[in-house]
């Protein structure tokens, strides 16, 4: 019999989520994708655009792979290293020559058939990987040293989104936010070319960044910073410098967080590791459900990304779980809020345990505490209390994140009041996108009242959420992704994003081994 505060079979829920994550994660680690191959080139020093203005790493991979699964499964690393040995140049210059058509990696790959020459190529590839690791490790050390010198902000951290998309304006805005006491500055990263091209083929245009206009409509010129997207690698490097300077004046470290669109996880993990990004949104299940990404592709990409996040010392942010309605559309019967909350919790837990499986420790995985859509349901306060309580119980070693809803929405209007009601239950919250005064009131309330347990409607919903989450995981284990994503009907069937660029790796030399500093 359940007593007051008993949230139900939490242990069973956690066991199911860990088991499913283990199964999915094992396959993900033996697969490669177009995104991973681009990320590896970026690790080796390939950056920026080619001479035609296209992303250089992407152009190299596209020219070599060319839609051939056999080349993708073998990877681009060894052919690229072979060409480096032949032409005795830098990775950047070689990449420019490949993109222009002056060098054909397909021809260079032929040397891998000769054992002695292959051995030399593997030595070169390993050296490139170890050089990248040295840069990643140096950034991790720099973060720790800076924290030791200027000190860290007390938790919960107060976060804010960067409004400027141009780096010249963004650096000034970010410095102002840091000086004003913001602890985490969230930066949106532009869509990668693969996503933009795929959506364009489907009739959806992704807006591209353009330099801010100056007098007369011409691009504005900044004498200090060349114009670039704030969320690009170069933009993030400039933001890092500006924020560090402001944080040193404030005497409290300020974190940068990045949020990406689908298909970008591997490349963004490299950028985060190289530019000392502190928090990386790494929500694999949301990418599958909300972003329409092929499950195998998303799982493989995030397995790569999480391993880099783990190495870099950054923190992963996993959202509160996606809103899953496909099963209801298939049945033609809407589910209640508790069932939908259970599905969100189930998938969130799988995402968290996947990040842990790939090396990110619990203390460096921020867990979204509250799905925003619940604030539009009847009894939003009780619902919010229930969701925070079950997440704190299921993931006690993880800091919770409370991200503010989009301005102007119904959820945003209710947000301050709801947040004040749930923060005392949340334990050591890691991130609160709101005001410091509100967080301080909640902490004082928690310290004054002691442990708080859900009762009444909140307890009923908490228990129901746990039961619904268990049922969702059991269905996924039995029937796979269709139990969550639904089955397209007739002509509505459509290939999910990235499905044509994920394969099992066949090359015996494992380029991912360099991430952990092991031999390939």
Short mmCIF file of C-alpha atoms in Angstrom, two decimals, residues 5 9 26 69 121-122 189 210 220 230 250 253 277 291 302 350 355-356 363 365 418 428 457 487 491:
data_model
loop_
_atom_site.label_atom_id
_atom_site.label_comp_id
_atom_site.label_asym_id
_atom_site.label_seq_id
_atom_site.Cartn_x
_atom_site.Cartn_y
_atom_site.Cartn_z
CA UNK A 5 4.75 10.94 -0.36
CA UNK A 9 7.61 2.14 -8.37
CA UNK A 26 25.51 -0.30 -27.63
CA UNK A 69 27.43 3.83 -47.90
CA UNK A 121 48.64 6.39 -42.26
CA UNK A 122 47.28 5.08 -38.95
CA UNK A 189 23.64 27.91 -33.10
CA UNK A 210 23.02 37.86 -42.54
CA UNK A 220 27.76 47.19 -40.74
CA UNK A 230 27.20 34.70 -32.71
CA UNK A 250 32.42 40.49 -11.45
CA UNK A 253 32.59 32.61 -13.54
CA UNK A 277 31.45 26.01 -24.00
CA UNK A 291 12.98 17.14 -34.85
CA UNK A 302 24.68 11.80 -29.65
CA UNK A 350 16.35 7.21 -21.49
CA UNK A 355 24.44 10.42 -21.72
CA UNK A 356 25.66 8.60 -18.62
CA UNK A 363 26.57 15.77 -11.67
CA UNK A 365 23.87 16.31 -16.66
CA UNK A 418 4.64 28.09 -10.71
CA UNK A 428 20.11 21.36 -5.63
CA UNK A 457 -3.81 16.03 -6.57
CA UNK A 487 3.09 4.62 -38.13
CA UNK A 491 1.24 8.55 -48.79
#
